[in-house]
Structures are given as C-alpha cells and as structure tokens.
Short mmCIF file of C-alpha atoms and ligand atoms in Angstrom, two decimals:
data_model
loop_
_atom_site.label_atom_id
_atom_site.label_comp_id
_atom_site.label_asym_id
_atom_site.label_seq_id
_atom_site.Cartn_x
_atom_site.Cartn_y
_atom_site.Cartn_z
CA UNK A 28 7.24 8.77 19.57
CA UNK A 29 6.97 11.80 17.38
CA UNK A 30 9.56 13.07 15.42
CA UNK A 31 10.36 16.35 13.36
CA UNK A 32 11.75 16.47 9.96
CA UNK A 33 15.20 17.06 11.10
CA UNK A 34 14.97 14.41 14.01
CA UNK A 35 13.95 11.85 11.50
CA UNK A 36 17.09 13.14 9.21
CA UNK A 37 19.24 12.41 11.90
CA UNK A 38 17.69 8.90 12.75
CA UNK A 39 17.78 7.71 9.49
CA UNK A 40 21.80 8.53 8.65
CA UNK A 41 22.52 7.02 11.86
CA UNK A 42 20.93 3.34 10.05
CA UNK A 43 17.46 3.80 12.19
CA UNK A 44 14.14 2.79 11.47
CA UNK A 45 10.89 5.40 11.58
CA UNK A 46 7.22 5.89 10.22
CA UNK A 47 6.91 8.05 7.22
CA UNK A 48 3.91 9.20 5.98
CA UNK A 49 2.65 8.75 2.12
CA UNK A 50 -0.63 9.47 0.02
CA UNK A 51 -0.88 6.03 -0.12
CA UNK A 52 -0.55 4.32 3.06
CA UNK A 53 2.43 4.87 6.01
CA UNK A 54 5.86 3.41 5.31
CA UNK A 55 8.46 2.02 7.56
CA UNK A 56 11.59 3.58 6.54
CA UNK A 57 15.40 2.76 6.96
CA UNK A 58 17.91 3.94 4.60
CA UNK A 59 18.10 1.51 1.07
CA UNK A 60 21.70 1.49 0.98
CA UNK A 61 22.55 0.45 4.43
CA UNK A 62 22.31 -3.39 4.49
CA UNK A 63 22.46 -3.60 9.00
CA UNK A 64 19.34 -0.69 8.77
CA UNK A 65 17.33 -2.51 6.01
CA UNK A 66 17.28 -6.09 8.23
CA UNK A 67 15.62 -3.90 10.99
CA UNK A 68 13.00 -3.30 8.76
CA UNK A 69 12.45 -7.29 8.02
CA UNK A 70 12.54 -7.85 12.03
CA UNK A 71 10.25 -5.09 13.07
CA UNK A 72 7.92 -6.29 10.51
CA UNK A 73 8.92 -10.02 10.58
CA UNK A 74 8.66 -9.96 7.03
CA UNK A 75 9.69 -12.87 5.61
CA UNK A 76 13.19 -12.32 4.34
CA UNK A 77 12.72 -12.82 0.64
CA UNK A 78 10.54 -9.97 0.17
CA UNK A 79 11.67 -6.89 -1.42
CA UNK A 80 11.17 -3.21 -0.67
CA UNK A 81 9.95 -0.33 -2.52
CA UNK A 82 12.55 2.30 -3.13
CA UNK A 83 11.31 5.71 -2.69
CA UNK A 84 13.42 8.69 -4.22
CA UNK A 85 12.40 12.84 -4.38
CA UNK A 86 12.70 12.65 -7.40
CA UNK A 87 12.52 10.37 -10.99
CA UNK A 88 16.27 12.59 -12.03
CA UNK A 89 17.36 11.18 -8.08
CA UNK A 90 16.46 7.56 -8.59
CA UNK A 91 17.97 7.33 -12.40
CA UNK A 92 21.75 6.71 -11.55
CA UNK A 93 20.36 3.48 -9.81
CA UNK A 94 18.50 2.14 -12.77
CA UNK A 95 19.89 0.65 -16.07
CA UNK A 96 18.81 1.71 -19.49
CA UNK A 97 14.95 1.83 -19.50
CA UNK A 98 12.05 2.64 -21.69
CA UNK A 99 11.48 5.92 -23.59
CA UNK A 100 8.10 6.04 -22.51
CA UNK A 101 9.04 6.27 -18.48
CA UNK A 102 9.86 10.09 -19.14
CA UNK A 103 6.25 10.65 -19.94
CA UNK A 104 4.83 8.86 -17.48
CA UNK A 105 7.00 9.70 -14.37
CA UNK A 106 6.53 13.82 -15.32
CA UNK A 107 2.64 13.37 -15.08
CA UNK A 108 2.09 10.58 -12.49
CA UNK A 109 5.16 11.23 -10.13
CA UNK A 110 5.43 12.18 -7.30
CA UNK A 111 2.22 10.25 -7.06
CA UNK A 112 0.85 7.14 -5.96
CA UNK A 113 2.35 5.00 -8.68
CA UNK A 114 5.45 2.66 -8.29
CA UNK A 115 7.82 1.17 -10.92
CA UNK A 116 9.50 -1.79 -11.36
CA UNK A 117 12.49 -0.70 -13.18
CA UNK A 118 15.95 -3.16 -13.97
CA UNK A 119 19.23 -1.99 -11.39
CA UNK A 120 22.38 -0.73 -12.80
CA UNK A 121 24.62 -3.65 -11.36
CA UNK A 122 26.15 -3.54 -9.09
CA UNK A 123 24.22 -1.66 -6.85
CA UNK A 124 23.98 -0.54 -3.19
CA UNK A 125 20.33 -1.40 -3.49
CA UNK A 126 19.99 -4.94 -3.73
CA UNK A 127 19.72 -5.29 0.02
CA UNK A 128 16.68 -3.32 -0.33
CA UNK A 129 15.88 -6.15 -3.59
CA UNK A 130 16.95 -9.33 -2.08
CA UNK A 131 19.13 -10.11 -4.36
CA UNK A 132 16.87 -9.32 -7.47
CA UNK A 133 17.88 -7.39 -10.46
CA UNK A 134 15.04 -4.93 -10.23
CA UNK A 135 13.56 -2.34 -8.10
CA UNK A 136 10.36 -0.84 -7.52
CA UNK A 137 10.81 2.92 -7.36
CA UNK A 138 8.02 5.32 -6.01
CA UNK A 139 8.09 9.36 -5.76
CA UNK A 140 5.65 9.91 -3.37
CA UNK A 141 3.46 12.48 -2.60
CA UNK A 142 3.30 13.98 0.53
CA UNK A 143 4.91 17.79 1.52
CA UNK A 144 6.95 16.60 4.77
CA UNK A 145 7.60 13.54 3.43
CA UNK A 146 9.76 15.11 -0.06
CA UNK A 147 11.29 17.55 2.77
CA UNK A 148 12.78 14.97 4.07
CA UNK A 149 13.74 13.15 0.86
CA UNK A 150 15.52 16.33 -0.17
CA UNK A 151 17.13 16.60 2.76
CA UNK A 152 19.01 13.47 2.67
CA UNK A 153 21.93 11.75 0.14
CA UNK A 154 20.26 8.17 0.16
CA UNK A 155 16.52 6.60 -1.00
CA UNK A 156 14.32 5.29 1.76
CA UNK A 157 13.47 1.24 1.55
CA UNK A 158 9.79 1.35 2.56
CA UNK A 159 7.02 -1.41 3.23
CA UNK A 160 3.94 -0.43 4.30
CA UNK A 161 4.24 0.29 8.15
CA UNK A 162 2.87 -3.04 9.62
CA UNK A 163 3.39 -5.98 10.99
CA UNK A 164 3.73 -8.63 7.97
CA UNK A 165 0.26 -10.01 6.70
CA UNK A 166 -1.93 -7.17 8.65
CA UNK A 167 -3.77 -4.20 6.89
CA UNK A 168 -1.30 -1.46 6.15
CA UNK A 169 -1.37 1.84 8.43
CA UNK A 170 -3.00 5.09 7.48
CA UNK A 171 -1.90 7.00 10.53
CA UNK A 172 0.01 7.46 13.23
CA UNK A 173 -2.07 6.33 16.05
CA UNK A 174 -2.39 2.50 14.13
CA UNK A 175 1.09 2.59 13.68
CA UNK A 176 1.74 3.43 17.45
CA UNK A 177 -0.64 0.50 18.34
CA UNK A 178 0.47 -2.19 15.99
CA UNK A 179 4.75 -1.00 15.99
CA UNK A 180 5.13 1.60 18.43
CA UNK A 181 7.56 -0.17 20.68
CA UNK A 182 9.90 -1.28 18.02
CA UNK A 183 10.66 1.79 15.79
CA UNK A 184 12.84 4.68 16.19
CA UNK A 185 9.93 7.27 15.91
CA UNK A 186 6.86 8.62 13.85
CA UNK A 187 6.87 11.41 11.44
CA UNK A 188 3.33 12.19 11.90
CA UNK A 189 1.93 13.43 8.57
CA UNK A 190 -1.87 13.14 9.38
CA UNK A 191 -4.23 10.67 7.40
CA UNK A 192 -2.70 9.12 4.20
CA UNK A 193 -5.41 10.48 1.56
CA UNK A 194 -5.50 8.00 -0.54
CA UNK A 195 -5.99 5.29 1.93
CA UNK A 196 -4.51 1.77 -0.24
CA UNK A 197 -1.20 1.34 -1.65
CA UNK A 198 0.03 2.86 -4.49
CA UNK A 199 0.06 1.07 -8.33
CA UNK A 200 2.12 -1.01 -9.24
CA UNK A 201 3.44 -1.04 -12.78
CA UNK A 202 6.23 -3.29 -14.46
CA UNK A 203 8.01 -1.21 -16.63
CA UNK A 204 10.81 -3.55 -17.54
CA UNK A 205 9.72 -3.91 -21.26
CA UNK A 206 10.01 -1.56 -23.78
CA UNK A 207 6.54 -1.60 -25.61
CA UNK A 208 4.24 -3.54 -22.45
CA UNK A 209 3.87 -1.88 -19.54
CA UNK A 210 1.88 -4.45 -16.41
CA UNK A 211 -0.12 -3.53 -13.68
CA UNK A 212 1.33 -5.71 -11.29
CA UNK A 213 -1.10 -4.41 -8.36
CA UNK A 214 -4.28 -1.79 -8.42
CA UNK A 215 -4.34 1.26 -7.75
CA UNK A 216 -5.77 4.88 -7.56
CA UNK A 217 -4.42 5.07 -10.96
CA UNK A 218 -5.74 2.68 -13.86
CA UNK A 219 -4.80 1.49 -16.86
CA UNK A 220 -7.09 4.43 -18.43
CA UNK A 221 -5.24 6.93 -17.17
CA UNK A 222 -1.53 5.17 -18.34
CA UNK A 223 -3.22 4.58 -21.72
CA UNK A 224 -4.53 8.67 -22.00
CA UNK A 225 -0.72 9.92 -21.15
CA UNK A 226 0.96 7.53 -23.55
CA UNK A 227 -1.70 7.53 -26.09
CA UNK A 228 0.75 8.42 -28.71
CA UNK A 229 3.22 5.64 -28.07
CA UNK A 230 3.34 2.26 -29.11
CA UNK A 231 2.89 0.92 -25.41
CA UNK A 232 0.24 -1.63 -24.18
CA UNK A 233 -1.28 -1.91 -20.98
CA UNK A 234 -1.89 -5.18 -19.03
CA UNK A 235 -3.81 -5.74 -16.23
CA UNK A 236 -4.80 -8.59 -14.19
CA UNK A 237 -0.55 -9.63 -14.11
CA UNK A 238 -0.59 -10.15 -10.13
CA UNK A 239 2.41 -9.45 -8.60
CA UNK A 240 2.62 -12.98 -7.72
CA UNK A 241 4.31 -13.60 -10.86
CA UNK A 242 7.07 -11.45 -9.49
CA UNK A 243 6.54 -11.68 -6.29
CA UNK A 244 7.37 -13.77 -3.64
CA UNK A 245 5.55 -11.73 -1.12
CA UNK A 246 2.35 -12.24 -2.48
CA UNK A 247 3.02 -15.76 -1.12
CA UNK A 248 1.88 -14.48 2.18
CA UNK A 249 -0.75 -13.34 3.71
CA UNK A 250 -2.00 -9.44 3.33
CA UNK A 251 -3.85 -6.47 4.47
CA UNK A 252 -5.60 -8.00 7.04
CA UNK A 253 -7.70 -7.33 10.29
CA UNK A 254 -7.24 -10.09 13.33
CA UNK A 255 -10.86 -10.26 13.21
CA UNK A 256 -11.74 -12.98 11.04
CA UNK A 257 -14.55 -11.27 8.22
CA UNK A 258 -16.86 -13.42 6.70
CA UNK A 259 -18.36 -12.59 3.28
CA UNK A 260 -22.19 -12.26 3.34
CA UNK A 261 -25.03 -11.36 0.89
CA UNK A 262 -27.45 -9.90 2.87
CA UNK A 263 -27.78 -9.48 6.89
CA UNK A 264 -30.06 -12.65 6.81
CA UNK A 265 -27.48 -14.79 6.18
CA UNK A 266 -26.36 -13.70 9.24
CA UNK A 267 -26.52 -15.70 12.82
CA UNK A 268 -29.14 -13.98 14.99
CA UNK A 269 -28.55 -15.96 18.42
CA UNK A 270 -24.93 -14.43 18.22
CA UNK A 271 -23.18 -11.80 20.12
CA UNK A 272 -21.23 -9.43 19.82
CA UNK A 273 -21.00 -9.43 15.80
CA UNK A 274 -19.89 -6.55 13.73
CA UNK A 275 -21.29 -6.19 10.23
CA UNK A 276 -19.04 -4.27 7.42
CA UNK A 277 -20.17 -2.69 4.73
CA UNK A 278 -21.28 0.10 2.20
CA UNK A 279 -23.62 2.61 4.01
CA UNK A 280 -26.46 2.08 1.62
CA UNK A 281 -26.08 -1.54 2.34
CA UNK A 282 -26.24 -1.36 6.44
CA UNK A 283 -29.24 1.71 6.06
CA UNK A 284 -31.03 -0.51 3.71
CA UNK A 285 -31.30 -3.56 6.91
CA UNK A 286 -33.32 -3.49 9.90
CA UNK A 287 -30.95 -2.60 12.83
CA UNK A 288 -30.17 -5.78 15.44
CA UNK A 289 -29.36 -5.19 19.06
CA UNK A 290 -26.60 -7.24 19.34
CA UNK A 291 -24.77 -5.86 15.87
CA UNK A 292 -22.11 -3.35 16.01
CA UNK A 293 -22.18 -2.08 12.74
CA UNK A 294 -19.54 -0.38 10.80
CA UNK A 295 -20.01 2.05 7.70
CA UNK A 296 -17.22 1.91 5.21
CA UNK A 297 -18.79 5.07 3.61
CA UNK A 298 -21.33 5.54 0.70
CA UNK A 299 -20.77 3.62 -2.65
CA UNK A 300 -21.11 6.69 -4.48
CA UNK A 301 -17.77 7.42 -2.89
CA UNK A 302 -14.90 4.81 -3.60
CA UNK A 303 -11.70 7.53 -3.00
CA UNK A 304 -14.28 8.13 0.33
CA UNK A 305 -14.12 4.56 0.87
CA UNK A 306 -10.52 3.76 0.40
CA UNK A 307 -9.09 6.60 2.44
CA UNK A 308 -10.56 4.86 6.10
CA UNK A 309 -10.89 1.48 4.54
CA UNK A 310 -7.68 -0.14 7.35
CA UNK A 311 -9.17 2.63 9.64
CA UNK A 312 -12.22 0.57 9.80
CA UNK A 313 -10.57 -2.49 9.94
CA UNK A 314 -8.49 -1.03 12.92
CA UNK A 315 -11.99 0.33 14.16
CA UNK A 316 -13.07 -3.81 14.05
CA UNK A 317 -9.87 -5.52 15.61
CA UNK A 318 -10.19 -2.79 18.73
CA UNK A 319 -13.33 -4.54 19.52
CA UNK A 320 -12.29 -7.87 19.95
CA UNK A 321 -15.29 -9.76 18.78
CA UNK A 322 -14.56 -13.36 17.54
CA UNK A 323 -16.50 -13.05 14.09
CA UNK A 324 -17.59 -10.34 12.02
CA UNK A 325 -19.21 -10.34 8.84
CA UNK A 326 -18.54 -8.34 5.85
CA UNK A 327 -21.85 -7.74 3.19
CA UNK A 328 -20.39 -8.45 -0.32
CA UNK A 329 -20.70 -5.57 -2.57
CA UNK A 330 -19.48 -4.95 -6.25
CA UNK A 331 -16.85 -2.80 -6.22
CA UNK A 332 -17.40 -1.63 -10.41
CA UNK A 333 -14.71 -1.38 -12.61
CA UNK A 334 -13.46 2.44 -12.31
CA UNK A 335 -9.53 2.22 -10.84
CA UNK A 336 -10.63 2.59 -7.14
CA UNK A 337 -13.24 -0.04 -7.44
CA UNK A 338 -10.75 -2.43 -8.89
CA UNK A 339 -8.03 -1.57 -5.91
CA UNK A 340 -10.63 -1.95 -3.15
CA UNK A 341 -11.72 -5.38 -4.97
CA UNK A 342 -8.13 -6.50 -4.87
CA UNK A 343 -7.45 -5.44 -1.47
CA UNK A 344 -10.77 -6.82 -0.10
CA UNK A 345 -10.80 -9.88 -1.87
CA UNK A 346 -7.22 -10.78 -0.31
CA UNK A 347 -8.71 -10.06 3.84
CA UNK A 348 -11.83 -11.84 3.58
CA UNK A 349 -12.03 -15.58 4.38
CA UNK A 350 -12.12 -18.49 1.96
O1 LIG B 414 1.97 2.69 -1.50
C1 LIG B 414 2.91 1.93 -1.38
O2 LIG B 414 3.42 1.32 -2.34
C2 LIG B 414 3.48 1.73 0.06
C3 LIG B 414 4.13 3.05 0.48
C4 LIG B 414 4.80 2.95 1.83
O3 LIG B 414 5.02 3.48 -0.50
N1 LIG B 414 4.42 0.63 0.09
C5 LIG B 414 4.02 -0.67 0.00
O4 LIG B 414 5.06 -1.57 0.18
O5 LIG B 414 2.88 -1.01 -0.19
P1 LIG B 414 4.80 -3.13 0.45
O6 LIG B 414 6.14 -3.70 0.73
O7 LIG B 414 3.77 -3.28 1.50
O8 LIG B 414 4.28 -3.66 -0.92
C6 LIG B 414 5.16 -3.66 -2.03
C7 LIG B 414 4.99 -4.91 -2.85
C8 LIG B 414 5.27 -6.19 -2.08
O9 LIG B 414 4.34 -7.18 -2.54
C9 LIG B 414 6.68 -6.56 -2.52
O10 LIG B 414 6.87 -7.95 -2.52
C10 LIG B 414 6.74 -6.01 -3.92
O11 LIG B 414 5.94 -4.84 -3.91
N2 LIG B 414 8.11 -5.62 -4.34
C11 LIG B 414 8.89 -4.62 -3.86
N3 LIG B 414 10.08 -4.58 -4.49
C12 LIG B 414 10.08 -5.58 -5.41
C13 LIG B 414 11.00 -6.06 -6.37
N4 LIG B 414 12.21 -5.51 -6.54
N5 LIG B 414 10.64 -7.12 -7.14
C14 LIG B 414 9.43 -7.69 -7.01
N6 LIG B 414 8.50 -7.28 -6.12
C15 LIG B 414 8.81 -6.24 -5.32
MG1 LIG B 415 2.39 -4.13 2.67
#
C-alpha cells in the first residue's frame, strides 16, 4: 500500500513499520528510538537478531547529540558527501535511546540520505529512522516499490513510493571511529579517491579492503541474493546446451558478442562502459531472474575494474554468486 508523506509521518510516531525510498537502495523504516517498533523490523525481515541498523538522520547537526566526541575531520567530510550515499560508523553518547537500533553496541552507523521525499519526511519528524535495506534477510536489496510489494508487501505498514533508487547498491560504509584512519568497511559509489581529495589536507588515511565482517556480525549471513541459484561462467561454452530453460547474466558486450541459443533467456545488465548504468537495475535484474523460475542460471564473469562502482558491483556480485 502507498502512502503519502504525511501518512507515513503518522505511521511511523504511532511505532509502525514502512518502505522508504533512498539513492541507494529502499529501506524498511521504524522509528530508532522505539525498542517494540525496531523488533518489527527484525521479524518482517527475519533478520537475525544481532544485527544492527543504520541510523538515518536529516541532517549531520540532527544526528550529533547522539554521538560522542568524534574526529575533526567528520565536519569536512559530512558537508561534502552528506546527504549522500555514504554511512558512518560513529561511537554513541551513552546512554542512548539508540542502542535498540545497535544491539547493544557502542556505535552507530549514521547515513543522511539523499532523496527529496525522503528528507521531507525526516524533517518532519522528532526521531531518526532505523533502516535495513527493505528485504527479506539474505535476498538482494529493493530498488523499488513494486520488489518491495512482491518480496514484503503483506507485512509492512505501507510504501512511500519514491520511484527507482538511482544509485542502485547500498551506500559506503566508512568507520570513522579513529581519529587519523578512516576504513571502508563496505564499497560504495564513493571511493577512497574521493575521501582522500576532500581531506587531502589532513593527516587522515584511508583503508580499504576492512570488510565489515570485522565489525559485523551480519556479514555472517548470507546477502544480496536472487533465489535463482547463478553460476559463474567464462564464456557461454561452458555452458550446458541440452538444458532448458537457462538464463544467462551478463554485460551487454558480453551476451552480443555470443551466438544466440533457443532455449537461453538472456538478461543484459547494461554496457560495461556504464557501471552507475549497471548498478542502478543490478537487483532489478536479479528480480527480473527469480520471476522466471528457472532452476539454474548462469552468470558470465566479467572484471568489474577498479574505479569505486566497479569495486561495489565486485563486492556485491562476488557475495550472490555460488561457490
Ligand atoms: O544504503 C544503505 O546503506 C541502505 C539504505 C536503506 O540506507 N541500508 C543498508 O542497511 O544497506 P543494511 O542493514 O542492509 O546494511 C547495513 C550493514 C549491515 O551489514 C549491518 O550489519 C551493518 O551495516 N551495521 C549497521 N549498524 C552497525 C553497527 N552499529 N555496528 C556494526 N555494523 C553495523
Ligand atoms: Mg541489507
């Protein structure tokens, strides 16, 4: 069900549970500091229950009284990636109403994200939303409302329908606990070039390559992806001919470059000379493949380069296909 800005207002100070759209990917939303409306999240989800949720604020000024002392540096990054599809972890002021929304841990991943009807609503209302991505635990995230009808639609309080998410895969991650280190903890649309340019006067390293599995226990599970199993191939020969019903994944100049096979429903993820192209229907594709219901479907390998969107779609990819 579709909701307006003020319906979704309303839902969410009454401790309900809705869709909100992001640049990144679609959230599932219940207020952070209401501990009965954050466990609906972990049901409707079944997410297991040690894995915490991303804060999201209006605003860097809204989400400060939550956070304890932090780095210097976070000014200057926060004014020119935020809002934006960039999250950091950040240490709590303790106590705090938030640590629902934490699991008991003593930091919290912020995000400002950005997306018009989205910050209308986060302006609207006295409390930060806990958000997930808006799936069921271990699937590909949703990137618009019809997905999230299909995969949740029974079990939430309502959609605030804010068209495709443009960028397509979840937003960076950055551990920004330290004073002079910052971590990518997971890739994103933004890279460790562009943290380096904006704090190129500060005495701040970037690392990458930290996985959030250090700090996370939900990297324990299983992510992003389709009910399809996808097998990783290197070219279509590799590919069972006496088989039907097979889908075939990949890059367009990959799929144009092989001979067409009756019995092959093939899927273009876009043209490799367009990652942002790429990532923005990436789960739409994979949504696209579950809604056929084949048994196997293959996925042509392809090397993603090392720009910040070719890294994130690595990452993401990497995690869906099978071992
Ligand atoms: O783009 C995004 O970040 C989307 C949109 C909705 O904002 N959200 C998102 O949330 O991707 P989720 O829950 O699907 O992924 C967040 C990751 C999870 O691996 C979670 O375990 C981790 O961040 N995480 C969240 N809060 C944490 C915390 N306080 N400490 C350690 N890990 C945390
Ligand atoms: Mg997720």
């Amino acid at each position: 069900m579709k909701v307006s800005v003020a319906e979704a207002k309303r839902i969410l100070s009454h401790g309900g549970v809705i869709a909100i759209p992001t640049e990144t990917v679609y959230g599932l939303a219940a207020d952070a500091t209401n501990p009965k409306a954050v466990e609906k999240i972990f049901r409707i989800k079944n997410r297991p229950s040690d894995n915490p949720l991303i804060c999201h604020f209006y605003s860097f000024n809204d989400a400060k009284k939550y956070l304890a002392p932090f780095p210097v540096y976070l000014h200057k990054l926060t004014e020119q990636l935020s809002p934006g599809p960039v999250s950091y972890m950040l240490k709590l002021q303790l106590p705090s109403s938030l640590t629902v929304a934490t699991r008991g841990r003593e930091e919290v991943i912020i995000r400002i994200p950005k997306h018009d009807l989205l910050l209308q609503l986060l302006r609207e209302i006295p409390f930060p939303l806990a958000a997930p991505s808006a799936n069921t635990s271990g699937k590909f995230s949703s990137t618009n409302a019809q997905m999230i009808e299909s995969d949740l639609g029974d079990k939430i309080d309502g959609v605030l329908d804010g068209g495709n998410s443009a960028i397509g895969l979840e937003s960076t991650i950055l551990d920004c606990r330290e004073k002079n280190c910052i971590r990518i903890l997971r890739p994103g649309a933004v890279g460790k070039d562009d943290i380096e340019w904006i704090l190129r006067n500060e005495a701040v390293t970037v690392e990458e390559n930290s996985a959030i599995s250090i700090t996370t226990p939900g990297s324990k599970y299983k992510h992003y992806s389709p009910r399809t199993p996808l097998t990783e191939v290197f070219s279509l020969s590799e590919i069972p001919s006496d088989k039907k019903n097979i889908a075939v994944l990949g890059v367009s100049e990959q799929l144009e470059k092989n001979f067409y096979k009756e019995n092959m429903k093939l899927i273009s993820l876009g043209s490799e000379r367009n990652l942002q192209g790429i990532a923005s229907t990436l789960y739409q594709k994979l949504f696209e493949l579950d809604a056929l219901n084949f048994d196997v479907a293959y996925f042509i390998h392809h090397d993603w380069g090392e720009s910040a969107m070719g890294k994130a779609l690595n990452n993401r990819i990497s995690h869906f296909l099978m071992k």
